[in-house]
PDB file of C-alpha atoms in Angstrom:
ATOM      1  CA  MET Z   5      15.363   8.565  33.315  1.00 89.00           C
ATOM      2  CA  ASP Z   6      18.157   6.547  34.918  1.00 93.00           C
ATOM      3  CA  GLY Z   7      19.730   3.184  34.131  1.00 94.00           C
ATOM      4  CA  LEU Z   8      17.076   1.220  36.005  1.00 96.00           C
ATOM      5  CA  ASP Z   9      14.267   3.010  34.115  1.00 96.00           C
ATOM      6  CA  ARG Z  10      15.963   2.055  30.845  1.00 94.00           C
ATOM      7  CA  ALA Z  11      16.445  -1.534  31.975  1.00 95.00           C
ATOM      8  CA  ILE Z  12      12.754  -1.750  32.905  1.00 96.00           C
ATOM      9  CA  ILE Z  13      11.622  -0.344  29.534  1.00 95.00           C
ATOM     10  CA  ASN Z  14      13.966  -2.616  27.576  1.00 93.00           C
ATOM     11  CA  ALA Z  15      12.992  -5.731  29.558  1.00 95.00           C
ATOM     12  CA  LEU Z  16       9.251  -5.136  29.645  1.00 96.00           C
ATOM     13  CA  GLN Z  17       8.206  -4.275  26.065  1.00 93.00           C
ATOM     14  CA  GLY Z  18       6.542  -7.670  26.098  1.00 92.00           C
ATOM     15  CA  GLY Z  19       6.378 -10.789  28.200  1.00 95.00           C
ATOM     16  CA  PHE Z  20       4.581  -9.170  31.125  1.00 98.00           C
ATOM     17  CA  PRO Z  21       2.936 -12.111  32.926  1.00 97.00           C
ATOM     18  CA  ILE Z  22      -0.757 -12.863  33.151  1.00 98.00           C
ATOM     19  CA  SER Z  23      -0.780 -14.015  36.766  1.00 97.00           C
ATOM     20  CA  GLU Z  24      -2.252 -13.061  40.103  1.00 97.00           C
ATOM     21  CA  ARG Z  25       0.697 -10.845  41.085  1.00 97.00           C
ATOM     22  CA  PRO Z  26       2.407 -10.044  37.790  1.00 98.00           C
ATOM     23  CA  PHE Z  27       4.340  -7.001  39.034  1.00 98.00           C
ATOM     24  CA  ALA Z  28       5.904  -9.107  41.799  1.00 98.00           C
ATOM     25  CA  ASP Z  29       6.845 -11.755  39.187  1.00 97.00           C
ATOM     26  CA  ALA Z  30       8.290  -9.194  36.758  1.00 97.00           C
ATOM     27  CA  ALA Z  31      10.108  -7.310  39.529  1.00 98.00           C
ATOM     28  CA  SER Z  32      11.882 -10.427  40.775  1.00 96.00           C
ATOM     29  CA  GLU Z  33      13.158 -11.067  37.226  1.00 94.00           C
ATOM     30  CA  LEU Z  34      14.640  -7.560  37.292  1.00 95.00           C
ATOM     31  CA  GLY Z  35      16.053  -8.033  40.796  1.00 95.00           C
ATOM     32  CA  ILE Z  36      13.924  -5.273  42.323  1.00 97.00           C
ATOM     33  CA  ASP Z  37      10.781  -5.305  44.419  1.00 96.00           C
ATOM     34  CA  GLN Z  38       7.214  -4.836  43.298  1.00 97.00           C
ATOM     35  CA  THR Z  39       6.760  -1.433  44.941  1.00 98.00           C
ATOM     36  CA  GLU Z  40       9.794  -0.059  43.122  1.00 97.00           C
ATOM     37  CA  LEU Z  41       8.598  -1.446  39.757  1.00 98.00           C
ATOM     38  CA  ILE Z  42       5.060  -0.099  40.131  1.00 98.00           C
ATOM     39  CA  GLY Z  43       6.376   3.277  41.302  1.00 98.00           C
ATOM     40  CA  ARG Z  44       8.761   3.626  38.381  1.00 98.00           C
ATOM     41  CA  LEU Z  45       6.194   2.511  35.776  1.00 98.00           C
ATOM     42  CA  SER Z  46       3.656   4.969  37.210  1.00 98.00           C
ATOM     43  CA  ARG Z  47       6.176   7.781  36.902  1.00 97.00           C
ATOM     44  CA  LEU Z  48       7.169   6.768  33.344  1.00 97.00           C
ATOM     45  CA  VAL Z  49       3.490   6.796  32.302  1.00 96.00           C
ATOM     46  CA  ASP Z  50       2.821  10.110  34.102  1.00 96.00           C
ATOM     47  CA  ASP Z  51       5.887  11.682  32.459  1.00 94.00           C
ATOM     48  CA  GLY Z  52       4.786  10.460  29.021  1.00 92.00           C
ATOM     49  CA  VAL Z  53       7.862   8.276  28.468  1.00 93.00           C
ATOM     50  CA  LEU Z  54       5.413   5.392  28.103  1.00 94.00           C
ATOM     51  CA  SER Z  55       2.152   5.922  26.196  1.00 90.00           C
ATOM     52  CA  ARG Z  56       0.688   3.213  28.409  1.00 93.00           C
ATOM     53  CA  PHE Z  57       1.522  -0.068  30.109  1.00 97.00           C
ATOM     54  CA  GLY Z  58      -0.630  -2.987  29.071  1.00 97.00           C
ATOM     55  CA  PRO Z  59      -1.682  -5.195  26.187  1.00 96.00           C
ATOM     56  CA  LEU Z  60      -1.150  -4.392  22.502  1.00 92.00           C
ATOM     57  CA  PHE Z  61      -3.996  -5.831  20.454  1.00 91.00           C
ATOM     58  CA  ASN Z  62      -3.998  -7.195  16.921  1.00 89.00           C
ATOM     59  CA  ALA Z  63      -7.232  -5.989  15.308  1.00 86.00           C
ATOM     60  CA  GLU Z  64      -6.915  -8.451  12.429  1.00 85.00           C
ATOM     61  CA  ARG Z  65      -6.856 -11.444  14.745  1.00 87.00           C
ATOM     62  CA  MET Z  66     -10.199 -10.216  16.117  1.00 86.00           C
ATOM     63  CA  GLY Z  67     -11.682 -10.188  12.626  1.00 85.00           C
ATOM     64  CA  GLY Z  68     -11.051  -6.488  12.230  1.00 86.00           C
ATOM     65  CA  ALA Z  69      -8.604  -4.431  10.230  1.00 87.00           C
ATOM     66  CA  ALA Z  70      -5.895  -1.793  10.582  1.00 88.00           C
ATOM     67  CA  THR Z  71      -5.853   0.359   7.459  1.00 94.00           C
ATOM     68  CA  LEU Z  72      -3.481   3.166   6.570  1.00 97.00           C
ATOM     69  CA  ALA Z  73      -5.136   6.231   5.048  1.00 98.00           C
ATOM     70  CA  ALA Z  74      -3.746   9.465   3.650  1.00 98.00           C
ATOM     71  CA  MET Z  75      -5.120  12.908   2.849  1.00 98.00           C
ATOM     72  CA  SER Z  76      -3.829  16.007   1.142  1.00 98.00           C
ATOM     73  CA  VAL Z  77      -4.958  18.811   3.441  1.00 98.00           C
ATOM     74  CA  PRO Z  78      -4.581  22.526   2.625  1.00 98.00           C
ATOM     75  CA  LYS Z  79      -2.403  24.257   5.277  1.00 95.00           C
ATOM     76  CA  ALA Z  80      -5.130  26.707   6.252  1.00 96.00           C
ATOM     77  CA  ASP Z  81      -7.575  23.862   6.829  1.00 97.00           C
ATOM     78  CA  PHE Z  82      -5.164  21.542   8.622  1.00 98.00           C
ATOM     79  CA  ASP Z  83      -6.294  21.998  12.232  1.00 97.00           C
ATOM     80  CA  ARG Z  84      -9.982  21.668  11.383  1.00 97.00           C
ATOM     81  CA  VAL Z  85      -9.375  18.453   9.445  1.00 98.00           C
ATOM     82  CA  ALA Z  86      -7.078  17.037  12.149  1.00 98.00           C
ATOM     83  CA  ALA Z  87      -9.798  17.633  14.747  1.00 97.00           C
ATOM     84  CA  ILE Z  88     -12.380  15.800  12.609  1.00 98.00           C
ATOM     85  CA  VAL Z  89     -10.067  12.850  11.971  1.00 98.00           C
ATOM     86  CA  ASN Z  90      -8.804  12.600  15.559  1.00 97.00           C
ATOM     87  CA  ALA Z  91     -12.340  12.695  16.963  1.00 96.00           C
ATOM     88  CA  ARG Z  92     -13.054   9.280  15.425  1.00 96.00           C
ATOM     89  CA  PRO Z  93     -12.368   6.522  17.978  1.00 93.00           C
ATOM     90  CA  GLU Z  94     -11.328   4.250  15.074  1.00 93.00           C
ATOM     91  CA  VAL Z  95      -8.293   6.484  14.386  1.00 95.00           C
ATOM     92  CA  ALA Z  96      -5.538   4.799  16.410  1.00 91.00           C
ATOM     93  CA  HIS Z  97      -2.843   7.256  15.407  1.00 92.00           C
ATOM     94  CA  ASN Z  98      -2.356  10.178  13.081  1.00 96.00           C
ATOM     95  CA  TYR Z  99       0.822  11.866  11.836  1.00 95.00           C
ATOM     96  CA  GLU Z 100       1.571  15.015   9.893  1.00 97.00           C
ATOM     97  CA  ARG Z 101       4.181  14.231   7.215  1.00 97.00           C
ATOM     98  CA  ASN Z 102       6.218  16.378   4.811  1.00 95.00           C
ATOM     99  CA  HIS Z 103       4.562  15.433   1.532  1.00 97.00           C
ATOM    100  CA  ARG Z 104       1.702  16.627  -0.651  1.00 96.00           C
ATOM    101  CA  LEU Z 105      -0.201  13.846   1.156  1.00 98.00           C
ATOM    102  CA  ASN Z 106       0.437  15.489   4.520  1.00 98.00           C
ATOM    103  CA  MET Z 107      -1.909  13.636   6.892  1.00 98.00           C
ATOM    104  CA  TRP Z 108      -1.468   9.899   7.495  1.00 98.00           C
ATOM    105  CA  PHE Z 109      -3.614   7.948   9.917  1.00 98.00           C
ATOM    106  CA  VAL Z 110      -4.433   4.360  10.813  1.00 95.00           C
ATOM    107  CA  LEU Z 111      -8.037   3.227  11.119  1.00 95.00           C
ATOM    108  CA  THR Z 112      -8.404   0.273  13.473  1.00 90.00           C
ATOM    109  CA  THR Z 113     -11.709  -1.569  13.703  1.00 88.00           C
ATOM    110  CA  ASP Z 114     -12.775  -4.891  15.223  1.00 83.00           C
ATOM    111  CA  CYS Z 115     -14.816  -5.720  12.132  1.00 85.00           C
ATOM    112  CA  ALA Z 116     -13.337  -5.329   8.623  1.00 84.00           C
ATOM    113  CA  GLU Z 117     -16.598  -3.975   7.155  1.00 89.00           C
ATOM    114  CA  ALA Z 118     -16.537  -1.076   9.612  1.00 90.00           C
ATOM    115  CA  THR Z 119     -13.657   0.715   7.851  1.00 93.00           C
ATOM    116  CA  ALA Z 120     -15.400   1.974   4.704  1.00 95.00           C
ATOM    117  CA  PRO Z 121     -18.213   3.865   6.503  1.00 96.00           C
ATOM    118  CA  VAL Z 122     -15.617   5.669   8.650  1.00 96.00           C
ATOM    119  CA  VAL Z 123     -13.690   6.713   5.527  1.00 97.00           C
ATOM    120  CA  GLN Z 124     -16.905   7.963   3.924  1.00 97.00           C
ATOM    121  CA  ALA Z 125     -17.857   9.904   7.045  1.00 98.00           C
ATOM    122  CA  ILE Z 126     -14.418  11.575   7.175  1.00 98.00           C
ATOM    123  CA  GLU Z 127     -14.668  12.485   3.478  1.00 98.00           C
ATOM    124  CA  ALA Z 128     -18.173  13.904   3.932  1.00 98.00           C
ATOM    125  CA  GLU Z 129     -17.248  15.918   7.009  1.00 98.00           C
ATOM    126  CA  THR Z 130     -13.944  17.294   5.692  1.00 98.00           C
ATOM    127  CA  GLY Z 131     -14.889  17.680   2.023  1.00 98.00           C
ATOM    128  CA  LEU Z 132     -11.546  16.039   1.112  1.00 98.00           C
ATOM    129  CA  SER Z 133     -10.822  12.659  -0.406  1.00 97.00           C
ATOM    130  CA  VAL Z 134      -9.096   9.903   1.547  1.00 98.00           C
ATOM    131  CA  LEU Z 135      -6.627   7.506  -0.102  1.00 97.00           C
ATOM    132  CA  VAL Z 136      -7.061   4.104   1.520  1.00 96.00           C
ATOM    133  CA  MET Z 137      -4.003   1.841   1.652  1.00 96.00           C
ATOM    134  CA  PRO Z 138      -4.902  -1.446   3.338  1.00 93.00           C
ATOM    135  CA  LYS Z 139      -2.139  -3.893   4.095  1.00 93.00           C
ATOM    136  CA  ILE Z 140      -1.777  -6.483   1.314  1.00 94.00           C
ATOM    137  CA  ALA Z 141       1.127  -8.333   2.955  1.00 94.00           C
ATOM    138  CA  GLU Z 142       3.018  -7.912   6.223  1.00 93.00           C
ATOM    139  CA  TYR Z 143       6.757  -8.568   6.071  1.00 95.00           C
ATOM    140  CA  ARG Z 144       7.714  -7.205   9.482  1.00 89.00           C
ATOM    141  CA  LEU Z 145       6.131  -5.662  12.542  1.00 88.00           C
ATOM    142  CA  ASP Z 146       8.321  -5.038  15.579  1.00 81.00           C
ATOM    143  CA  LEU Z 147       7.627  -1.924  17.590  1.00 73.00           C
ATOM    144  CA  ARG Z 148      10.245  -2.493  20.293  1.00 77.00           C
ATOM    145  CA  LEU Z 149      12.622   0.411  20.848  1.00 75.00           C
ATOM    146  CA  GLU Z 150      15.795   0.489  22.880  1.00 80.00           C
ATOM    147  CA  ALA Z 151      15.611   3.055  25.676  1.00 79.00           C
TER     148      ALA Z 151
ATOM    149  CA  MET Y 108      -4.485 -13.571   6.184  1.00 46.00           C
ATOM    150  CA  THR Y 109      -4.217 -16.870   8.009  1.00 49.00           C
ATOM    151  CA  GLY Y 110      -6.791 -19.192   9.499  1.00 56.00           C
ATOM    152  CA  ALA Y 111     -10.239 -18.721  10.911  1.00 65.00           C
ATOM    153  CA  VAL Y 112     -11.017 -15.740  13.088  1.00 67.00           C
ATOM    154  CA  PRO Y 113     -11.250 -16.779  16.726  1.00 69.00           C
ATOM    155  CA  ILE Y 114     -14.543 -16.147  18.440  1.00 81.00           C
ATOM    156  CA  LEU Y 115     -14.655 -13.365  20.986  1.00 89.00           C
ATOM    157  CA  ASP Y 116     -17.650 -13.305  23.264  1.00 92.00           C
ATOM    158  CA  VAL Y 117     -19.132 -10.407  25.196  1.00 93.00           C
ATOM    159  CA  ALA Y 118     -16.925 -11.024  28.245  1.00 96.00           C
ATOM    160  CA  ASP Y 119     -13.768 -11.048  26.065  1.00 95.00           C
ATOM    161  CA  ARG Y 120     -14.796  -7.734  24.543  1.00 93.00           C
ATOM    162  CA  ARG Y 121     -15.421  -6.244  27.981  1.00 96.00           C
ATOM    163  CA  LEU Y 122     -11.905  -7.361  28.970  1.00 97.00           C
ATOM    164  CA  ILE Y 123     -10.451  -5.717  25.840  1.00 95.00           C
ATOM    165  CA  ARG Y 124     -12.245  -2.490  26.691  1.00 94.00           C
ATOM    166  CA  ALA Y 125     -11.051  -2.693  30.302  1.00 96.00           C
ATOM    167  CA  THR Y 126      -7.377  -3.086  29.258  1.00 97.00           C
ATOM    168  CA  GLN Y 127      -6.984  -1.197  25.952  1.00 92.00           C
ATOM    169  CA  GLY Y 128      -6.023   2.037  27.718  1.00 92.00           C
ATOM    170  CA  GLY Y 129      -3.484   0.224  29.917  1.00 96.00           C
ATOM    171  CA  LEU Y 130      -3.406  -1.999  32.991  1.00 98.00           C
ATOM    172  CA  PRO Y 131      -3.958  -0.488  36.422  1.00 98.00           C
ATOM    173  CA  LEU Y 132      -0.534  -0.177  38.068  1.00 98.00           C
ATOM    174  CA  VAL Y 133      -1.459  -2.031  41.264  1.00 98.00           C
ATOM    175  CA  PRO Y 134      -0.169  -5.328  42.730  1.00 98.00           C
ATOM    176  CA  ARG Y 135      -3.136  -7.363  41.401  1.00 98.00           C
ATOM    177  CA  PRO Y 136      -4.032  -5.577  38.142  1.00 98.00           C
ATOM    178  CA  TYR Y 137      -6.051  -8.430  36.663  1.00 98.00           C
ATOM    179  CA  ASP Y 138      -8.364  -8.445  39.704  1.00 97.00           C
ATOM    180  CA  ALA Y 139      -9.099  -4.774  39.021  1.00 97.00           C
ATOM    181  CA  VAL Y 140      -9.588  -5.497  35.308  1.00 98.00           C
ATOM    182  CA  ALA Y 141     -11.928  -8.387  36.122  1.00 98.00           C
ATOM    183  CA  ARG Y 142     -14.035  -6.135  38.353  1.00 97.00           C
ATOM    184  CA  ALA Y 143     -14.216  -3.461  35.630  1.00 97.00           C
ATOM    185  CA  ALA Y 144     -15.252  -6.088  33.066  1.00 97.00           C
ATOM    186  CA  ALA Y 145     -17.650  -7.826  35.494  1.00 97.00           C
ATOM    187  CA  VAL Y 146     -16.061 -11.264  35.094  1.00 97.00           C
ATOM    188  CA  PRO Y 147     -14.627 -13.525  37.845  1.00 97.00           C
ATOM    189  CA  ALA Y 148     -10.898 -12.925  38.454  1.00 95.00           C
ATOM    190  CA  ALA Y 149      -9.796 -16.452  37.523  1.00 95.00           C
ATOM    191  CA  ASP Y 150     -11.892 -16.219  34.366  1.00 96.00           C
ATOM    192  CA  ALA Y 151     -10.243 -12.913  33.392  1.00 97.00           C
ATOM    193  CA  ILE Y 152      -6.791 -14.495  33.651  1.00 97.00           C
ATOM    194  CA  ARG Y 153      -7.872 -17.546  31.644  1.00 97.00           C
ATOM    195  CA  ARG Y 154      -9.460 -15.403  28.911  1.00 97.00           C
ATOM    196  CA  LEU Y 155      -6.497 -13.020  28.630  1.00 98.00           C
ATOM    197  CA  ARG Y 156      -4.093 -15.988  28.364  1.00 98.00           C
ATOM    198  CA  ARG Y 157      -6.224 -17.409  25.541  1.00 97.00           C
ATOM    199  CA  MET Y 158      -6.197 -14.071  23.695  1.00 96.00           C
ATOM    200  CA  LEU Y 159      -2.391 -13.935  24.050  1.00 97.00           C
ATOM    201  CA  GLU Y 160      -2.040 -17.510  22.724  1.00 96.00           C
ATOM    202  CA  LEU Y 161      -4.282 -16.681  19.763  1.00 93.00           C
ATOM    203  CA  GLY Y 162      -2.338 -13.532  18.927  1.00 92.00           C
ATOM    204  CA  ILE Y 163      -5.332 -11.271  19.595  1.00 93.00           C
ATOM    205  CA  ILE Y 164      -3.022  -9.759  22.210  1.00 95.00           C
ATOM    206  CA  ARG Y 165       0.344  -9.263  20.476  1.00 93.00           C
ATOM    207  CA  ARG Y 166       2.126  -8.745  23.766  1.00 94.00           C
ATOM    208  CA  ILE Y 167       1.756  -7.121  27.169  1.00 97.00           C
ATOM    209  CA  GLY Y 168       4.118  -4.551  28.573  1.00 97.00           C
ATOM    210  CA  ALA Y 169       5.529  -1.073  28.214  1.00 96.00           C
ATOM    211  CA  VAL Y 170       4.421   0.918  25.152  1.00 92.00           C
ATOM    212  CA  PRO Y 171       7.087   3.612  24.780  1.00 89.00           C
ATOM    213  CA  ASN Y 172       6.505   7.046  23.343  1.00 86.00           C
ATOM    214  CA  HIS Y 173       9.095   7.247  20.549  1.00 81.00           C
ATOM    215  CA  TYR Y 174       9.622  10.969  21.017  1.00 81.00           C
ATOM    216  CA  ALA Y 175      10.207  10.643  24.751  1.00 84.00           C
ATOM    217  CA  LEU Y 176      12.914   8.014  24.154  1.00 85.00           C
ATOM    218  CA  GLY Y 177      14.697  10.411  21.811  1.00 83.00           C
ATOM    219  CA  TYR Y 178      13.494   8.842  18.548  1.00 85.00           C
ATOM    220  CA  ARG Y 179      12.174  12.141  17.273  1.00 85.00           C
ATOM    221  CA  HIS Y 180      12.643  11.379  13.620  1.00 89.00           C
ATOM    222  CA  ASN Y 181      10.630   8.785  11.823  1.00 91.00           C
ATOM    223  CA  GLY Y 182      10.744   8.197   8.140  1.00 95.00           C
ATOM    224  CA  MET Y 183       8.177   6.240   6.180  1.00 97.00           C
ATOM    225  CA  SER Y 184      10.271   5.031   3.257  1.00 98.00           C
ATOM    226  CA  VAL Y 185       8.151   4.057   0.254  1.00 98.00           C
ATOM    227  CA  TRP Y 186       9.299   2.170  -2.814  1.00 98.00           C
ATOM    228  CA  ASP Y 187       7.936   1.357  -6.242  1.00 98.00           C
ATOM    229  CA  VAL Y 188       9.100  -2.173  -7.028  1.00 98.00           C
ATOM    230  CA  PRO Y 189       7.699  -4.726  -9.494  1.00 98.00           C
ATOM    231  CA  ASP Y 190       4.640  -6.519  -8.118  1.00 97.00           C
ATOM    232  CA  ASP Y 191       6.107  -9.910  -8.984  1.00 97.00           C
ATOM    233  CA  GLU Y 192       9.189  -9.169  -6.851  1.00 98.00           C
ATOM    234  CA  VAL Y 193       7.575  -7.364  -3.923  1.00 98.00           C
ATOM    235  CA  ASP Y 194       7.219 -10.405  -1.640  1.00 98.00           C
ATOM    236  CA  ALA Y 195      10.866 -11.393  -2.041  1.00 98.00           C
ATOM    237  CA  LEU Y 196      12.038  -7.791  -1.624  1.00 98.00           C
ATOM    238  CA  GLY Y 197       9.777  -7.246   1.403  1.00 98.00           C
ATOM    239  CA  ALA Y 198      11.270 -10.332   3.042  1.00 97.00           C
ATOM    240  CA  MET Y 199      14.769  -8.907   2.444  1.00 97.00           C
ATOM    241  CA  VAL Y 200      13.877  -5.537   3.966  1.00 97.00           C
ATOM    242  CA  ALA Y 201      12.256  -7.326   6.921  1.00 95.00           C
ATOM    243  CA  ARG Y 202      15.652  -8.745   7.905  1.00 95.00           C
ATOM    244  CA  PHE Y 203      16.799  -5.266   8.967  1.00 95.00           C
ATOM    245  CA  ASP Y 204      16.308  -5.064  12.748  1.00 91.00           C
ATOM    246  CA  PHE Y 205      15.867  -1.297  12.499  1.00 92.00           C
ATOM    247  CA  VAL Y 206      12.753  -1.560  10.314  1.00 95.00           C
ATOM    248  CA  SER Y 207       9.730  -1.433  12.631  1.00 92.00           C
ATOM    249  CA  HIS Y 208       7.029  -2.053  10.010  1.00 93.00           C
ATOM    250  CA  CYS Y 209       7.305  -3.365   6.468  1.00 97.00           C
ATOM    251  CA  TYR Y 210       4.165  -3.851   4.400  1.00 97.00           C
ATOM    252  CA  ARG Y 211       2.944  -4.180   0.846  1.00 97.00           C
ATOM    253  CA  ARG Y 212       0.121  -1.732   0.119  1.00 97.00           C
ATOM    254  CA  PRO Y 213      -1.827  -0.850  -3.041  1.00 97.00           C
ATOM    255  CA  ARG Y 214      -0.786   1.798  -5.534  1.00 97.00           C
ATOM    256  CA  HIS Y 215      -3.296   4.486  -6.538  1.00 96.00           C
ATOM    257  CA  PRO Y 216      -3.192   5.559 -10.184  1.00 90.00           C
ATOM    258  CA  LEU Y 217      -1.741   9.078 -10.515  1.00 89.00           C
ATOM    259  CA  ALA Y 218      -1.828   9.793  -6.764  1.00 93.00           C
ATOM    260  CA  TRP Y 219       0.486   7.131  -5.340  1.00 97.00           C
ATOM    261  CA  PRO Y 220       2.972   4.911  -7.229  1.00 97.00           C
ATOM    262  CA  TYR Y 221       4.577   3.085  -4.260  1.00 98.00           C
ATOM    263  CA  ASN Y 222       3.767  -0.491  -3.209  1.00 98.00           C
ATOM    264  CA  LEU Y 223       6.384  -1.280  -0.522  1.00 98.00           C
ATOM    265  CA  PHE Y 224       6.508   0.590   2.804  1.00 98.00           C
ATOM    266  CA  ALA Y 225       9.293   0.370   5.412  1.00 98.00           C
ATOM    267  CA  MET Y 226       9.251   2.515   8.571  1.00 96.00           C
ATOM    268  CA  VAL Y 227      12.514   3.553  10.220  1.00 95.00           C
ATOM    269  CA  HIS Y 228      13.261   5.625  13.326  1.00 93.00           C
ATOM    270  CA  GLY Y 229      16.210   7.712  14.396  1.00 92.00           C
ATOM    271  CA  ARG Y 230      17.447  10.190  16.966  1.00 90.00           C
ATOM    272  CA  ASP Y 231      18.252  12.596  14.140  1.00 92.00           C
ATOM    273  CA  ARG Y 232      17.511  12.987  10.465  1.00 93.00           C
ATOM    274  CA  ALA Y 233      20.932  11.632   9.418  1.00 95.00           C
ATOM    275  CA  GLU Y 234      20.303   8.357  11.277  1.00 95.00           C
ATOM    276  CA  VAL Y 235      17.014   7.930   9.397  1.00 95.00           C
ATOM    277  CA  ASP Y 236      18.653   8.772   6.068  1.00 96.00           C
ATOM    278  CA  GLY Y 237      21.436   6.247   6.722  1.00 97.00           C
ATOM    279  CA  LYS Y 238      18.921   3.501   7.353  1.00 97.00           C
ATOM    280  CA  VAL Y 239      16.946   4.392   4.226  1.00 98.00           C
ATOM    281  CA  ALA Y 240      20.181   4.263   2.214  1.00 98.00           C
ATOM    282  CA  ALA Y 241      20.836   0.753   3.568  1.00 98.00           C
ATOM    283  CA  ILE Y 242      17.362  -0.324   2.428  1.00 98.00           C
ATOM    284  CA  ALA Y 243      18.002   1.189  -1.018  1.00 98.00           C
ATOM    285  CA  ASP Y 244      21.257  -0.795  -1.254  1.00 97.00           C
ATOM    286  CA  ARG Y 245      19.482  -4.015  -0.419  1.00 96.00           C
ATOM    287  CA  LEU Y 246      16.657  -3.398  -2.914  1.00 97.00           C
ATOM    288  CA  GLY Y 247      19.169  -2.537  -5.630  1.00 96.00           C
ATOM    289  CA  ALA Y 248      18.116  -2.279  -9.246  1.00 96.00           C
ATOM    290  CA  SER Y 249      14.513  -3.349  -8.550  1.00 96.00           C
ATOM    291  CA  VAL Y 250      13.655   0.161  -7.359  1.00 97.00           C
ATOM    292  CA  ARG Y 251      11.816   2.224  -9.991  1.00 97.00           C
ATOM    293  CA  GLY Y 252      10.915   5.078  -7.673  1.00 97.00           C
ATOM    294  CA  ARG Y 253      11.204   6.010  -4.002  1.00 97.00           C
ATOM    295  CA  ASP Y 254      10.404   8.670  -1.444  1.00 97.00           C
ATOM    296  CA  VAL Y 255      10.729   9.226   2.301  1.00 97.00           C
ATOM    297  CA  LEU Y 256       7.910  10.882   4.228  1.00 97.00           C
ATOM    298  CA  TYR Y 257       9.275  12.279   7.497  1.00 95.00           C
ATOM    299  CA  SER Y 258       6.952  12.817  10.434  1.00 91.00           C
ATOM    300  CA  VAL Y 259       6.432  16.485  11.238  1.00 91.00           C
ATOM    301  CA  ARG Y 260       4.340  15.896  14.363  1.00 88.00           C
ATOM    302  CA  ILE Y 261       2.188  13.306  16.078  1.00 87.00           C
ATOM    303  CA  LEU Y 262      -1.448  14.394  15.850  1.00 92.00           C
ATOM    304  CA  LYS Y 263      -2.856  11.397  17.755  1.00 89.00           C
ATOM    305  CA  LYS Y 264      -1.550   8.153  19.263  1.00 83.00           C
ATOM    306  CA  THR Y 265      -3.906   6.007  21.287  1.00 80.00           C
ATOM    307  CA  GLY Y 266      -3.932   2.525  19.754  1.00 76.00           C
ATOM    308  CA  LEU Y 267      -6.999   0.358  19.267  1.00 75.00           C
ATOM    309  CA  ARG Y 268     -10.206   1.531  20.933  1.00 78.00           C
ATOM    310  CA  LEU Y 269     -13.242  -0.712  20.801  1.00 71.00           C
ATOM    311  CA  GLY Y 270     -16.474   1.218  20.726  1.00 61.00           C
ATOM    312  CA  GLY Y 271     -19.585   0.535  22.793  1.00 47.00           C
TER     313      GLY Y 271
END
């Protein structure tokens, strides 16, 4: 990653235009040409520096929900349980953490009623209980990171 | 939550499905998205702009992998504060630029005493601990209990995926 890659990541964590030729528009803001911008973004995605390039959706504004959930998974059973949890398309991300509750994942659905059946299915399939921690209030959400 | 839920029709949902994994990195990405969603190109642009205005799309752009940018340490700091103070305390924590998420969540009797969550990121463990200490300073005497859950590894990270 060089200085231009960092400048692109810092400038484009939002505000990408919805227009006929958005890469040309964004590139001119950065003082480069479209081919260079597309080439660098493709490489950053291929290299895994970017998870993706595109829209971030707010499930709640669609009538859905994003719910944090936690499980206490025995070490010997961890990989089996992770595979069951990760296989659900509703699981947007999943982290192992250093706590008795060692698996933390977010269930994202486009319909709030869809969360409970997924939790029940995960409990039935894993044989473990899931602690559900829906958001009661949001004080801050800003996922931008300086590259 | 605020306000009525905006209506999404079948074409909107097809556009969400066509873009949720990322935009095609080509000069006219929305034309490609429109073809994939089987809607006219001008209609795709109009619908995506509406979803952005309504906040259904938070923003469009680069979604960095924290690890790849060197932010290998993330700490979910969790705090037990009085319920009648949590909104005011959450608003104070939210003023820290380094806090990426700050939410109130329910306690669970016996299993989970914490009601305020604040996520921080760092290039090393000490950076995370320093940020958590700053949060503790700001919360002051209202804190009855606290913990920090550090990430050990990412098991999955895809973002929203609509089914069907």
